[in-house]
mmCIF file of C-alpha atoms in Angstrom:
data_model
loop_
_atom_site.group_PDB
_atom_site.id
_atom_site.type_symbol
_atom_site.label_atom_id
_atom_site.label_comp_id
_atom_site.label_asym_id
_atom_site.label_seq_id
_atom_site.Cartn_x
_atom_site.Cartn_y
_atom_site.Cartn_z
ATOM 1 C CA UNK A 11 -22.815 -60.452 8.195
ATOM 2 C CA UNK A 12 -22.406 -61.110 12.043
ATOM 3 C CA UNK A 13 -25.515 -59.895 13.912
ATOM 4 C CA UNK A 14 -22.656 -57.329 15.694
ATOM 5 C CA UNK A 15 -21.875 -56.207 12.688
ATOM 6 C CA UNK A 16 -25.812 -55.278 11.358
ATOM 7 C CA UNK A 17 -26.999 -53.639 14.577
ATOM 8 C CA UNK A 18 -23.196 -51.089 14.455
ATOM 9 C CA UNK A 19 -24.651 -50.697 10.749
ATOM 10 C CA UNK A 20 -28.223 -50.186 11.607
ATOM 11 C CA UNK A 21 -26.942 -47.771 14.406
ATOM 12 C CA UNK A 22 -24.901 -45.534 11.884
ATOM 13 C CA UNK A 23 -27.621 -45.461 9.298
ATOM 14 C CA UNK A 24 -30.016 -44.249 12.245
ATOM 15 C CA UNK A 25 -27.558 -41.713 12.781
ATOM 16 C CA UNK A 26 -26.806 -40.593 9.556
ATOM 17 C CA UNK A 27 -30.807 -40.016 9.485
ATOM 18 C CA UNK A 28 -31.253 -37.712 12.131
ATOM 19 C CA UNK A 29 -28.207 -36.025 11.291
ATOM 20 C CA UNK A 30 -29.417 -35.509 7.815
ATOM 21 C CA UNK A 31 -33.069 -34.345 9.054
ATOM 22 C CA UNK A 32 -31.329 -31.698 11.670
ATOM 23 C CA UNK A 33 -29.224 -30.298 8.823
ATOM 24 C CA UNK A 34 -32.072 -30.150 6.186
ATOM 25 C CA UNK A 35 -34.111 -27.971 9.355
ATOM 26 C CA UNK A 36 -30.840 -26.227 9.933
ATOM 27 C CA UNK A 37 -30.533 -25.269 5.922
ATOM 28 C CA UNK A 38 -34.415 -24.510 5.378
ATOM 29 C CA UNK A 39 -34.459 -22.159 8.684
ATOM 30 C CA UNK A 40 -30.980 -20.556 6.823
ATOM 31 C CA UNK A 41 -32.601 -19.985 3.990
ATOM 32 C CA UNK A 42 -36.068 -18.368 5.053
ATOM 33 C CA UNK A 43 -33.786 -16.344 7.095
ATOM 34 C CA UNK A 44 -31.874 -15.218 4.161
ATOM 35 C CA UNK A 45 -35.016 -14.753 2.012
ATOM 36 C CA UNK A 46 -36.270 -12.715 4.183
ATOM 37 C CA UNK A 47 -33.526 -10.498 4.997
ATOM 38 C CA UNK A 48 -33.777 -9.513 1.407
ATOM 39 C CA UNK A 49 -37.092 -8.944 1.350
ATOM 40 C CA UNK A 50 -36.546 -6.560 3.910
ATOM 41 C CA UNK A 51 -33.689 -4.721 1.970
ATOM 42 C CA UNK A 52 -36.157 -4.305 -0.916
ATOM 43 C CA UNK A 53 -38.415 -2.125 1.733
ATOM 44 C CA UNK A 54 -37.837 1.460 1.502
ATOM 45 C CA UNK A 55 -35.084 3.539 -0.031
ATOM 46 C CA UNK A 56 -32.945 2.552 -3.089
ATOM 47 C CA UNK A 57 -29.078 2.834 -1.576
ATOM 48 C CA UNK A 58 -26.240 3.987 -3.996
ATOM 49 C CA UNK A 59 -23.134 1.734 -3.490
ATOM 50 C CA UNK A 60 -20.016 4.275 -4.572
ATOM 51 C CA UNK A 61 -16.445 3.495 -4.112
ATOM 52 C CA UNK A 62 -15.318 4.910 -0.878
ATOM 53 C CA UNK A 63 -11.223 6.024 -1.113
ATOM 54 C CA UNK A 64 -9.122 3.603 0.809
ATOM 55 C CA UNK A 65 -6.213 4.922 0.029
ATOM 56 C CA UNK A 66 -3.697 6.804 -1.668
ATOM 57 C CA UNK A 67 -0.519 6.851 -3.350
ATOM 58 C CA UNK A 68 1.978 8.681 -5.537
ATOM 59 C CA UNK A 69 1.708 9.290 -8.774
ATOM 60 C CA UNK A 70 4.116 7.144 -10.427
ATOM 61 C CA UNK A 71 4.115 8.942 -13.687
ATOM 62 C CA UNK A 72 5.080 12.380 -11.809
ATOM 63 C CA UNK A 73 7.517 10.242 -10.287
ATOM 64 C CA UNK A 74 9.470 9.446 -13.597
ATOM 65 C CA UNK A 75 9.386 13.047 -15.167
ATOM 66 C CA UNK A 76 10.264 15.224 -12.490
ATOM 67 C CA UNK A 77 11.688 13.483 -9.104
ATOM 68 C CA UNK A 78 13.763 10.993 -9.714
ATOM 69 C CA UNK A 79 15.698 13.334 -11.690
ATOM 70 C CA UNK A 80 16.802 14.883 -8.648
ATOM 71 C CA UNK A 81 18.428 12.073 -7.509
ATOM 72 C CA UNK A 82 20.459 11.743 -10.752
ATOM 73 C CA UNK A 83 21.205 15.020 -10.263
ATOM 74 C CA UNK A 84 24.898 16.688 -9.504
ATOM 75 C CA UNK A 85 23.229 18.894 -6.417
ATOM 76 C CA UNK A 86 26.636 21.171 -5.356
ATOM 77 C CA UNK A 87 28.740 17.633 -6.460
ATOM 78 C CA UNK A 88 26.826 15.327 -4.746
ATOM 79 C CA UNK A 89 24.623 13.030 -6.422
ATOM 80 C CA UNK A 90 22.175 11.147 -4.646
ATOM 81 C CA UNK A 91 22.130 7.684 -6.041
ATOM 82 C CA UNK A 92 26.116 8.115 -6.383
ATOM 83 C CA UNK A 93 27.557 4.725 -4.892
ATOM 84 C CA UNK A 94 29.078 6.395 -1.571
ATOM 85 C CA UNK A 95 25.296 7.615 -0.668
ATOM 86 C CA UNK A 96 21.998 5.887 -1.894
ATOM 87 C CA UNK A 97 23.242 3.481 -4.411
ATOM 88 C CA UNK A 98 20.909 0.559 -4.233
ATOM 89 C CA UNK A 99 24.265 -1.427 -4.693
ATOM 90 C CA UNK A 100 26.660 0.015 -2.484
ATOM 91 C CA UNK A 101 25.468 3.215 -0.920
ATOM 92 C CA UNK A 102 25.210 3.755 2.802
ATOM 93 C CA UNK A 103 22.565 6.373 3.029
ATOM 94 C CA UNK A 104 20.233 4.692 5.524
ATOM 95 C CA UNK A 105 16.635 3.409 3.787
ATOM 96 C CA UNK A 106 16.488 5.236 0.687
ATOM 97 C CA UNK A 107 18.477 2.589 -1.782
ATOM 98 C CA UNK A 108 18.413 4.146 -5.557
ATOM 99 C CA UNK A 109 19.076 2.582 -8.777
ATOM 100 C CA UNK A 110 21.256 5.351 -11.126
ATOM 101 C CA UNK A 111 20.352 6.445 -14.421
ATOM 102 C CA UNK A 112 17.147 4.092 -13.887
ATOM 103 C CA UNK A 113 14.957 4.222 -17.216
ATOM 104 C CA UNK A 114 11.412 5.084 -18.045
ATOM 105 C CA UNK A 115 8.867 2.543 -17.051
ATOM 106 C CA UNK A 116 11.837 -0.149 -16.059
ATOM 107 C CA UNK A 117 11.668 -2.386 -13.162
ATOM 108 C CA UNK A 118 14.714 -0.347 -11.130
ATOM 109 C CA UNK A 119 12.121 3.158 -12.027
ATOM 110 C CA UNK A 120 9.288 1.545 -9.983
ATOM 111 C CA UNK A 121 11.413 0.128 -7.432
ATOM 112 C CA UNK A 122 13.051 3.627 -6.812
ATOM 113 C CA UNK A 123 9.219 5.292 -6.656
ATOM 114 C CA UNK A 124 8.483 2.576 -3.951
ATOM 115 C CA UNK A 125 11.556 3.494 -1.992
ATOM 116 C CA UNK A 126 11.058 7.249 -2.271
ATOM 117 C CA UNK A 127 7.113 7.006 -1.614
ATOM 118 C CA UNK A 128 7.827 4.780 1.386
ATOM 119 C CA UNK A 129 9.286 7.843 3.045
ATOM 120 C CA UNK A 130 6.715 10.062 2.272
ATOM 121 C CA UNK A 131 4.097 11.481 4.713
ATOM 122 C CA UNK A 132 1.006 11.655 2.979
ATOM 123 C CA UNK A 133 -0.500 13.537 5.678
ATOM 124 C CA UNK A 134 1.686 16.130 6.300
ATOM 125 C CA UNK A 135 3.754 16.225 3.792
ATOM 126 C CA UNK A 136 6.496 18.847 4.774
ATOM 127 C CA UNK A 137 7.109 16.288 7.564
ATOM 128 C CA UNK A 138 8.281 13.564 5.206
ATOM 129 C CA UNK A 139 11.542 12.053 5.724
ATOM 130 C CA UNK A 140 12.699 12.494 2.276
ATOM 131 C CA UNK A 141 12.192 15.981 2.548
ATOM 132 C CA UNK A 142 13.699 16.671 6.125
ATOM 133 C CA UNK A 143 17.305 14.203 5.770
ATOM 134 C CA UNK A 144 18.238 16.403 3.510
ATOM 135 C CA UNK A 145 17.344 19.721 4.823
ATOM 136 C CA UNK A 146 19.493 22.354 5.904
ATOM 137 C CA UNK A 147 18.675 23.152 9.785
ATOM 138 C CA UNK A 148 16.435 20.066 10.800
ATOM 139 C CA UNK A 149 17.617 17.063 12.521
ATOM 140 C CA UNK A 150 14.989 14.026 11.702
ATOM 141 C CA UNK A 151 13.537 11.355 13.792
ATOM 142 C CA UNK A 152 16.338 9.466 13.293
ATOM 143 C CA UNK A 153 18.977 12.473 13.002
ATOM 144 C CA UNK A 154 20.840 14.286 10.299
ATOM 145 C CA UNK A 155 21.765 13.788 6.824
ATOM 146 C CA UNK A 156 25.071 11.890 6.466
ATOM 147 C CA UNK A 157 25.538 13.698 3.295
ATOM 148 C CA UNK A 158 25.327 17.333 4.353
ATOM 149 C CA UNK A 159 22.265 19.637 3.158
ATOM 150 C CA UNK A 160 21.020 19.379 0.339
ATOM 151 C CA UNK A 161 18.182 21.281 0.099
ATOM 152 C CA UNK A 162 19.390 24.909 1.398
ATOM 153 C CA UNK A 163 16.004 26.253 3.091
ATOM 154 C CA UNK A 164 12.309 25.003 2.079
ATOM 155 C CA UNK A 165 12.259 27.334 -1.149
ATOM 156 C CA UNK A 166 15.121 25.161 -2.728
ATOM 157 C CA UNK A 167 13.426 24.246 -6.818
ATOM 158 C CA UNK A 168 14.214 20.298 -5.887
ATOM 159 C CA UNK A 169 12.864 20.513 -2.067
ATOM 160 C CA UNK A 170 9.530 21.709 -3.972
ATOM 161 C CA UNK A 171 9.532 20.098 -6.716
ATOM 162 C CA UNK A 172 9.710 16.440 -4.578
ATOM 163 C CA UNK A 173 7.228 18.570 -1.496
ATOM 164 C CA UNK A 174 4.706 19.003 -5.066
ATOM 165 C CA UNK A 175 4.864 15.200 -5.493
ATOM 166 C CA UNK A 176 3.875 14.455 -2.219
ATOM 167 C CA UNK A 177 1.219 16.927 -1.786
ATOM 168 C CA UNK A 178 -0.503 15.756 -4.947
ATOM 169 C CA UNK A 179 -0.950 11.964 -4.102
ATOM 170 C CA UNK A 180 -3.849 10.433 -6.415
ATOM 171 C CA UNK A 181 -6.570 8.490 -4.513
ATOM 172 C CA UNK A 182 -6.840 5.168 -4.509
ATOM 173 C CA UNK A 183 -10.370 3.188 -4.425
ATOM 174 C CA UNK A 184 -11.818 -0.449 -3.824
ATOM 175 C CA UNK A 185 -12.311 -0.705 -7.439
ATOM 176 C CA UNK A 186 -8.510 0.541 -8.112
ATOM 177 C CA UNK A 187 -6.678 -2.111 -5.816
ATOM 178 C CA UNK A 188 -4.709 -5.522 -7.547
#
């Protein structure tokens, strides 16, 4: 080895050294820091961690067994998820796209629940968009029902039955979440 060569060697071991030494100091001071901090969370009052809601959803079950019935549903001979309105395959009613007939606990069931929960207001419910489209009398955000009214007045059966749905949303905690 060239003289050159062991002094660049020598220089990078030197370096290596004190770099090693500053990180140990660095690590030690980290941990007495951390050691500490705990021992200072031991002090005083025991806390009780409980899940805190973080959100909420609809309740797929009530979903299945009472609204997406309505969409099946021959409402004054119009149906919903009929191909010339919401039909997920050919339909042309604006964001709410519906698989027919969809079965219990099938892929095109949840993917109608996420449609129809997508337009939902949570916080006010009455304000939801799948209630107010088809409303008779209102004119929505993004203006009226292509398909007519279907729900006569707010005391329509279906118009409460989906308003129910949406009131009752189940909440959804840090412990609940995928």
């Amino acid at each position: 080895m060239d003289v050159k060569h062991q002094k660049r060697t020598k220089h990078m071991n030197d370096l290596l050294t004190v770099n090693y030494k500053r990180f140990s100091f660095v690590r030690g001071s980290l941990v007495s820091t951390s050691l500490l901090a705990l021992v200072l969370v031991g002090c005083g009052e025991s806390v009780k961690n409980e899940e805190i809601a973080v959100n909420q959803q609809l309740i797929f079950e009530d979903y299945q067994t009472s609204v997406n019935a309505i969409f099946d549903m021959d409402l004054d001979g119009k149906v919903c998820s009929s191909s010339g309105c919401h039909n997920i395959g050919n339909g042309s009613g604006g964001g709410l796209k519906l698989y027919p007939n969809a079965a219990q606990d099938s892929f095109e069931m949840d993917f109608n629940y996420r449609v129809a929960q997508s337009l939902s207001n949570l916080t006010t419910p009455s304000q939801s968009k799948l209630l107010l489209e088809p409303l008779a009398g209102t004119f929505s955000i993004t203006g009226s029902h292509a398909g007519g009214d279907i729900f006569a007045n707010v005391n329509d059966p279906n118009y409460l039955t989906i308003l129910a749905w949406i009131s009752n949303p189940e909440e959804v905690t840090s412990g609940d979440t995928p």
